[in-house]
């Protein structure tokens, strides 16, 4: 069989292989690690040059998505982090060297991660293995994604969309077939406070779906990520891929019952529409948004009940209490206020009475979590990284960062490897014009096997 024939077959399996590996990994998470790793390696080695980084990052995100949850068994979570990191690092090594400007967002983001690690080691709040599991894959993603080309971006989405479809299928099975989620919890209470609630979009008879994340909020954040990357103009010629991704994201968000994610997605979508190029498009989108808003005001469609339920919920009260206690955190001492007390030091802050005392020892606010763990210095570095990522991003990239930033007010994004990885991607990915400008030599197709690549020349 000729090399060109092998190349054509490998290129044609772009959707089938991710889907097969995803299904196998979901059905047999432990037993399938070795064969899936072997198949994934072969698949990555046969990718075109312009897609190797994107394929590796996409596969790494899928691994974190399915077996990297905080609710998964700790051994499996470590395996997921190691595998994802190895895949991403190996693809970075295999990919041809590409010189790009670092820009401003990635160094600031890595500066925050380095600072958080140093403070954690200095205060003994986290061990080196714990920090490695939490931070190394994030560094790998940010470092590799900054060199993305347009083909890399498409290759990454070709992994993310099948994963989103699989997550939605898991969510349906969770509600209809499974007695318990893959991992996670149902009806769990802490000191009488419900941790998970019924789906406000579907009524009191249906629980919120979690997918393989073990929690509905990270599940919803992955779907938000899928939705906004599929809006990128880089996918303009990939209508089927884009359509499947957007549809899966919308269905999954509905099943997750996550009101904060729905609000974040709505705010980001409105920005995306209003930031359209050209006065005619902007005017049309303003009219569309106005008509839809008026329809909801007049017709309601159940939104008032959802809003009133949210305002009366313990979930909102818990988050509001966090803000009211923020000034009390200033009494921890100058060093703790300025430098923080290290990652995973929230437990001590709860025990000392600085945070919510309702029996649910989760801050549920990224900004407060940063202030507690990394102080004002870490807060400034983190804000700078997110702001610079926004400044460098294109329209869809800014919408994605905006959606995640809104979630900062209701979720500890950096304490979950999946949501932290999505944040790293959104900050590091170049804008569309920059991705298109670096396609050049990397767009050529060549097998990664040295003997075949040599014979191809």
Short mmCIF file of N, CA and C in Angstrom, two decimals, residues 216-340:
data_model
loop_
_atom_site.label_atom_id
_atom_site.label_comp_id
_atom_site.label_asym_id
_atom_site.label_seq_id
_atom_site.Cartn_x
_atom_site.Cartn_y
_atom_site.Cartn_z
N UNK A 216 -22.39 18.87 38.28
CA UNK A 216 -23.05 19.49 37.12
C UNK A 216 -22.38 20.77 36.62
N UNK A 217 -21.67 21.50 37.48
CA UNK A 217 -21.08 22.76 37.03
C UNK A 217 -19.89 22.55 36.09
N UNK A 218 -18.89 21.71 36.43
CA UNK A 218 -17.83 21.43 35.45
C UNK A 218 -18.39 20.82 34.16
N UNK A 219 -19.43 19.99 34.28
CA UNK A 219 -20.10 19.44 33.10
C UNK A 219 -20.63 20.57 32.24
N UNK A 220 -21.31 21.54 32.86
CA UNK A 220 -21.86 22.67 32.11
C UNK A 220 -20.76 23.53 31.52
N UNK A 221 -19.64 23.70 32.23
CA UNK A 221 -18.55 24.51 31.71
C UNK A 221 -17.93 23.89 30.47
N UNK A 222 -17.80 22.57 30.46
CA UNK A 222 -17.29 21.91 29.26
C UNK A 222 -18.22 22.14 28.07
N UNK A 223 -19.51 22.14 28.33
CA UNK A 223 -20.47 22.38 27.25
C UNK A 223 -20.43 23.83 26.78
N UNK A 224 -20.24 24.77 27.71
CA UNK A 224 -20.03 26.17 27.31
C UNK A 224 -18.80 26.29 26.43
N UNK A 225 -17.73 25.62 26.81
CA UNK A 225 -16.50 25.62 26.03
C UNK A 225 -16.77 25.09 24.62
N UNK A 226 -17.48 23.96 24.53
CA UNK A 226 -17.80 23.37 23.24
C UNK A 226 -18.61 24.34 22.39
N UNK A 227 -19.59 24.98 22.99
CA UNK A 227 -20.47 25.91 22.26
C UNK A 227 -19.67 27.05 21.64
N UNK A 228 -18.81 27.69 22.43
CA UNK A 228 -18.13 28.88 21.93
C UNK A 228 -16.95 28.57 21.02
N UNK A 229 -16.27 27.45 21.20
CA UNK A 229 -15.22 27.12 20.22
C UNK A 229 -15.86 26.77 18.88
N UNK A 230 -17.08 26.23 18.92
CA UNK A 230 -17.77 25.91 17.66
C UNK A 230 -18.27 27.16 16.94
N UNK A 231 -18.32 28.29 17.63
CA UNK A 231 -18.70 29.55 16.98
C UNK A 231 -17.53 30.22 16.27
N UNK A 232 -16.33 29.69 16.46
CA UNK A 232 -15.15 30.31 15.86
C UNK A 232 -15.24 30.30 14.34
N UNK A 233 -14.85 31.40 13.70
CA UNK A 233 -14.85 31.44 12.22
C UNK A 233 -13.87 30.45 11.61
N UNK A 234 -12.94 29.91 12.39
CA UNK A 234 -12.04 28.89 11.87
C UNK A 234 -12.83 27.67 11.39
N UNK A 235 -14.00 27.44 11.98
CA UNK A 235 -14.83 26.29 11.60
C UNK A 235 -15.87 26.63 10.55
N UNK A 236 -15.68 27.74 9.87
CA UNK A 236 -16.68 28.20 8.90
C UNK A 236 -16.98 27.15 7.83
N UNK A 237 -15.98 26.40 7.43
CA UNK A 237 -16.17 25.38 6.39
C UNK A 237 -16.49 24.00 6.96
N UNK A 238 -16.66 23.92 8.26
CA UNK A 238 -16.94 22.63 8.91
C UNK A 238 -18.33 22.71 9.55
N UNK A 239 -19.34 22.83 8.71
CA UNK A 239 -20.69 23.10 9.21
C UNK A 239 -21.26 21.93 10.00
N UNK A 240 -21.01 20.72 9.55
CA UNK A 240 -21.53 19.56 10.28
C UNK A 240 -20.92 19.47 11.67
N UNK A 241 -19.60 19.63 11.74
CA UNK A 241 -18.90 19.59 13.03
C UNK A 241 -19.43 20.69 13.94
N UNK A 242 -19.56 21.87 13.40
CA UNK A 242 -20.04 23.01 14.19
C UNK A 242 -21.48 22.77 14.66
N UNK A 243 -22.34 22.29 13.77
CA UNK A 243 -23.74 22.07 14.12
C UNK A 243 -23.92 21.03 15.21
N UNK A 244 -23.18 19.91 15.10
CA UNK A 244 -23.27 18.85 16.11
C UNK A 244 -22.77 19.37 17.46
N UNK A 245 -21.68 20.13 17.45
CA UNK A 245 -21.13 20.66 18.70
C UNK A 245 -22.08 21.61 19.38
N UNK A 246 -22.66 22.55 18.62
CA UNK A 246 -23.58 23.53 19.21
C UNK A 246 -24.84 22.86 19.73
N UNK A 247 -25.40 21.93 18.96
CA UNK A 247 -26.61 21.24 19.40
C UNK A 247 -26.36 20.42 20.66
N UNK A 248 -25.24 19.70 20.70
CA UNK A 248 -24.91 18.90 21.89
C UNK A 248 -24.72 19.79 23.11
N UNK A 249 -24.06 20.92 22.92
CA UNK A 249 -23.82 21.83 24.04
C UNK A 249 -25.13 22.36 24.61
N UNK A 250 -26.06 22.73 23.75
CA UNK A 250 -27.33 23.28 24.22
C UNK A 250 -28.15 22.23 24.96
N UNK A 251 -28.20 21.02 24.42
CA UNK A 251 -28.94 19.94 25.10
C UNK A 251 -28.30 19.62 26.44
N UNK A 252 -26.98 19.52 26.45
CA UNK A 252 -26.28 19.19 27.69
C UNK A 252 -26.44 20.25 28.76
N UNK A 253 -26.39 21.53 28.37
CA UNK A 253 -26.60 22.61 29.33
C UNK A 253 -27.98 22.52 29.95
N UNK A 254 -28.97 22.18 29.15
CA UNK A 254 -30.34 22.03 29.64
C UNK A 254 -30.41 20.89 30.65
N UNK A 255 -29.75 19.77 30.36
CA UNK A 255 -29.76 18.63 31.26
C UNK A 255 -28.96 18.89 32.54
N UNK A 256 -27.96 19.76 32.46
CA UNK A 256 -27.14 20.03 33.64
C UNK A 256 -27.90 20.83 34.69
N UNK A 257 -28.89 21.60 34.27
CA UNK A 257 -29.66 22.40 35.20
C UNK A 257 -28.85 23.47 35.90
N UNK A 258 -27.77 23.92 35.28
CA UNK A 258 -26.87 24.89 35.91
C UNK A 258 -27.27 26.31 35.50
N UNK A 259 -27.94 27.01 36.40
CA UNK A 259 -28.44 28.35 36.08
C UNK A 259 -27.30 29.33 35.85
N UNK A 260 -26.23 29.23 36.62
CA UNK A 260 -25.10 30.14 36.44
C UNK A 260 -24.46 29.96 35.08
N UNK A 261 -24.39 28.72 34.59
CA UNK A 261 -23.82 28.48 33.26
C UNK A 261 -24.74 29.02 32.17
N UNK A 262 -26.04 28.87 32.37
CA UNK A 262 -27.00 29.42 31.40
C UNK A 262 -26.86 30.93 31.32
N UNK A 263 -26.73 31.58 32.48
CA UNK A 263 -26.56 33.03 32.50
C UNK A 263 -25.24 33.43 31.87
N UNK A 264 -24.17 32.70 32.20
CA UNK A 264 -22.85 33.00 31.62
C UNK A 264 -22.88 32.85 30.10
N UNK A 265 -23.50 31.78 29.63
CA UNK A 265 -23.59 31.56 28.19
C UNK A 265 -24.41 32.64 27.51
N UNK A 266 -25.50 33.07 28.15
CA UNK A 266 -26.34 34.12 27.57
C UNK A 266 -25.59 35.44 27.47
N UNK A 267 -24.90 35.82 28.53
CA UNK A 267 -24.13 37.08 28.52
C UNK A 267 -23.05 37.03 27.44
N UNK A 268 -22.34 35.91 27.36
CA UNK A 268 -21.27 35.78 26.37
C UNK A 268 -21.83 35.76 24.95
N UNK A 269 -22.98 35.13 24.76
CA UNK A 269 -23.59 35.09 23.43
C UNK A 269 -24.05 36.47 22.99
N UNK A 270 -24.61 37.24 23.93
CA UNK A 270 -25.02 38.61 23.60
C UNK A 270 -23.80 39.43 23.19
N UNK A 271 -22.70 39.28 23.93
CA UNK A 271 -21.48 39.98 23.52
C UNK A 271 -21.05 39.55 22.12
N UNK A 272 -21.07 38.24 21.87
CA UNK A 272 -20.64 37.72 20.57
C UNK A 272 -21.47 38.34 19.44
N UNK A 273 -22.76 38.45 19.66
CA UNK A 273 -23.64 39.01 18.63
C UNK A 273 -23.42 40.51 18.45
N UNK A 274 -23.26 41.22 19.57
CA UNK A 274 -23.08 42.67 19.48
C UNK A 274 -21.71 43.05 18.94
N UNK A 275 -20.73 42.15 19.06
CA UNK A 275 -19.38 42.42 18.56
C UNK A 275 -19.21 42.01 17.10
N UNK A 276 -20.30 41.71 16.43
CA UNK A 276 -20.23 41.31 15.01
C UNK A 276 -19.61 42.42 14.18
N UNK A 277 -18.82 42.05 13.18
CA UNK A 277 -18.21 43.08 12.33
C UNK A 277 -19.26 43.72 11.40
N UNK A 278 -19.17 45.00 11.20
CA UNK A 278 -20.08 45.68 10.29
C UNK A 278 -21.31 46.22 10.98
N UNK A 279 -21.70 47.44 10.61
CA UNK A 279 -22.86 48.10 11.22
C UNK A 279 -24.16 47.35 10.92
N UNK A 280 -24.29 46.81 9.72
CA UNK A 280 -25.52 46.12 9.35
C UNK A 280 -25.75 44.89 10.23
N UNK A 281 -24.68 44.11 10.44
CA UNK A 281 -24.81 42.92 11.29
C UNK A 281 -25.12 43.31 12.73
N UNK A 282 -24.43 44.34 13.23
CA UNK A 282 -24.68 44.78 14.60
C UNK A 282 -26.13 45.21 14.77
N UNK A 283 -26.64 45.98 13.82
CA UNK A 283 -28.02 46.45 13.90
C UNK A 283 -29.00 45.28 13.88
N UNK A 284 -28.76 44.33 12.99
CA UNK A 284 -29.63 43.16 12.90
C UNK A 284 -29.61 42.37 14.20
N UNK A 285 -28.44 42.18 14.76
CA UNK A 285 -28.33 41.40 16.00
C UNK A 285 -28.97 42.11 17.18
N UNK A 286 -28.85 43.46 17.22
CA UNK A 286 -29.52 44.22 18.28
C UNK A 286 -31.03 44.03 18.19
N UNK A 287 -31.55 44.07 16.98
CA UNK A 287 -33.00 43.87 16.79
C UNK A 287 -33.42 42.47 17.21
N UNK A 288 -32.63 41.47 16.83
CA UNK A 288 -32.96 40.09 17.20
C UNK A 288 -32.95 39.92 18.72
N UNK A 289 -31.92 40.45 19.37
CA UNK A 289 -31.83 40.34 20.83
C UNK A 289 -33.00 41.05 21.50
N UNK A 290 -33.37 42.23 20.97
CA UNK A 290 -34.47 43.00 21.55
C UNK A 290 -35.80 42.26 21.42
N UNK A 291 -36.03 41.66 20.25
CA UNK A 291 -37.28 40.92 20.02
C UNK A 291 -37.36 39.71 20.96
N UNK A 292 -36.27 38.98 21.07
CA UNK A 292 -36.26 37.80 21.94
C UNK A 292 -36.47 38.21 23.40
N UNK A 293 -35.80 39.30 23.82
CA UNK A 293 -35.96 39.78 25.19
C UNK A 293 -37.40 40.18 25.47
N UNK A 294 -38.03 40.88 24.54
CA UNK A 294 -39.43 41.28 24.71
C UNK A 294 -40.34 40.06 24.77
N UNK A 295 -40.03 39.05 23.96
CA UNK A 295 -40.85 37.83 23.96
C UNK A 295 -40.80 37.15 25.32
N UNK A 296 -39.61 37.13 25.93
CA UNK A 296 -39.48 36.49 27.24
C UNK A 296 -40.16 37.33 28.33
N UNK A 297 -40.10 38.66 28.18
CA UNK A 297 -40.76 39.52 29.17
C UNK A 297 -42.27 39.35 29.11
N UNK A 298 -42.80 39.26 27.90
CA UNK A 298 -44.25 39.15 27.72
C UNK A 298 -44.73 37.72 27.97
N UNK A 299 -44.02 36.74 27.38
CA UNK A 299 -44.49 35.35 27.46
C UNK A 299 -43.99 34.58 28.67
N UNK A 300 -42.94 35.08 29.32
CA UNK A 300 -42.34 34.48 30.51
C UNK A 300 -41.62 33.16 30.20
N UNK A 301 -42.33 32.12 29.69
CA UNK A 301 -41.76 30.81 29.38
C UNK A 301 -41.09 30.16 30.60
N UNK A 302 -41.58 30.47 31.77
CA UNK A 302 -41.07 29.85 32.99
C UNK A 302 -39.84 30.49 33.58
N UNK A 303 -39.34 31.56 32.95
CA UNK A 303 -38.10 32.18 33.43
C UNK A 303 -38.30 32.86 34.79
N UNK A 304 -39.49 33.44 35.04
CA UNK A 304 -39.72 34.10 36.33
C UNK A 304 -39.63 33.10 37.46
N UNK A 305 -40.21 31.93 37.28
CA UNK A 305 -40.16 30.92 38.33
C UNK A 305 -38.72 30.49 38.61
N UNK A 306 -37.92 30.37 37.54
CA UNK A 306 -36.52 29.99 37.71
C UNK A 306 -35.76 31.07 38.47
N UNK A 307 -36.02 32.34 38.13
CA UNK A 307 -35.34 33.46 38.80
C UNK A 307 -35.74 33.53 40.27
N UNK A 308 -37.06 33.42 40.55
CA UNK A 308 -37.53 33.48 41.93
C UNK A 308 -36.98 32.32 42.76
N UNK A 309 -36.91 31.14 42.14
CA UNK A 309 -36.36 29.97 42.84
C UNK A 309 -34.89 30.19 43.16
N UNK A 310 -34.16 30.81 42.24
CA UNK A 310 -32.75 31.10 42.47
C UNK A 310 -32.57 32.10 43.61
N UNK A 311 -33.38 33.16 43.61
CA UNK A 311 -33.25 34.19 44.63
C UNK A 311 -33.55 33.66 46.03
N UNK A 312 -34.41 32.64 46.08
CA UNK A 312 -34.78 32.08 47.39
C UNK A 312 -33.94 30.87 47.78
N UNK A 313 -32.96 30.52 46.95
CA UNK A 313 -32.22 29.27 47.16
C UNK A 313 -31.08 29.44 48.15
N UNK A 314 -30.75 28.33 48.82
CA UNK A 314 -29.58 28.31 49.69
C UNK A 314 -28.29 28.44 48.88
N UNK A 315 -28.35 28.04 47.61
CA UNK A 315 -27.18 28.13 46.74
C UNK A 315 -26.73 29.58 46.60
N UNK A 316 -27.68 30.47 46.32
CA UNK A 316 -27.33 31.89 46.19
C UNK A 316 -26.93 32.46 47.54
N UNK A 317 -27.65 32.07 48.59
CA UNK A 317 -27.33 32.58 49.92
C UNK A 317 -25.91 32.21 50.32
N UNK A 318 -25.48 31.01 49.99
CA UNK A 318 -24.13 30.56 50.31
C UNK A 318 -23.09 31.45 49.63
N UNK A 319 -23.33 31.78 48.38
CA UNK A 319 -22.36 32.60 47.64
C UNK A 319 -22.37 34.05 48.12
N UNK A 320 -23.55 34.56 48.45
CA UNK A 320 -23.64 35.93 48.98
C UNK A 320 -22.93 36.02 50.32
N UNK A 321 -23.06 34.99 51.16
CA UNK A 321 -22.37 34.98 52.44
C UNK A 321 -20.86 35.06 52.26
N UNK A 322 -20.37 34.44 51.20
CA UNK A 322 -18.94 34.51 50.93
C UNK A 322 -18.47 35.94 50.73
N UNK A 323 -19.25 36.73 49.98
CA UNK A 323 -18.87 38.13 49.76
C UNK A 323 -18.94 38.94 51.06
N UNK A 324 -19.95 38.67 51.88
CA UNK A 324 -20.08 39.43 53.12
C UNK A 324 -18.93 39.15 54.09
N UNK A 325 -18.32 37.97 53.95
CA UNK A 325 -17.21 37.61 54.83
C UNK A 325 -15.85 38.05 54.27
N UNK A 326 -15.85 38.62 53.06
CA UNK A 326 -14.59 38.97 52.40
C UNK A 326 -13.78 39.96 53.22
N UNK A 327 -14.45 40.94 53.82
CA UNK A 327 -13.72 41.93 54.61
C UNK A 327 -13.07 41.29 55.84
N UNK A 328 -13.70 40.24 56.37
CA UNK A 328 -13.13 39.55 57.52
C UNK A 328 -11.81 38.86 57.19
N UNK A 329 -11.62 38.53 55.92
CA UNK A 329 -10.37 37.89 55.50
C UNK A 329 -9.17 38.84 55.64
N UNK A 330 -9.46 40.14 55.71
CA UNK A 330 -8.38 41.11 55.88
C UNK A 330 -7.74 41.00 57.26
N UNK A 331 -8.42 40.34 58.18
CA UNK A 331 -7.89 40.20 59.52
C UNK A 331 -6.96 39.01 59.70
N UNK A 332 -6.60 38.34 58.63
CA UNK A 332 -5.73 37.17 58.75
C UNK A 332 -4.26 37.54 58.93
N UNK A 333 -3.93 38.80 58.81
CA UNK A 333 -2.54 39.21 58.91
C UNK A 333 -2.02 39.70 57.57
N UNK A 334 -1.04 40.60 57.60
CA UNK A 334 -0.53 41.23 56.38
C UNK A 334 0.03 40.21 55.40
N UNK A 335 0.80 39.24 55.90
CA UNK A 335 1.41 38.25 55.00
C UNK A 335 0.35 37.41 54.29
N UNK A 336 -0.67 36.97 55.02
CA UNK A 336 -1.71 36.15 54.42
C UNK A 336 -2.53 36.96 53.42
N UNK A 337 -2.81 38.23 53.75
CA UNK A 337 -3.59 39.08 52.83
C UNK A 337 -2.80 39.36 51.56
N UNK A 338 -1.53 39.64 51.69
CA UNK A 338 -0.72 40.00 50.52
C UNK A 338 -0.29 38.78 49.71
N UNK A 339 0.19 37.74 50.38
CA UNK A 339 0.80 36.60 49.69
C UNK A 339 -0.10 35.37 49.62
N UNK A 340 -1.11 35.28 50.50
CA UNK A 340 -1.96 34.11 50.53
C UNK A 340 -1.40 33.03 51.44
#
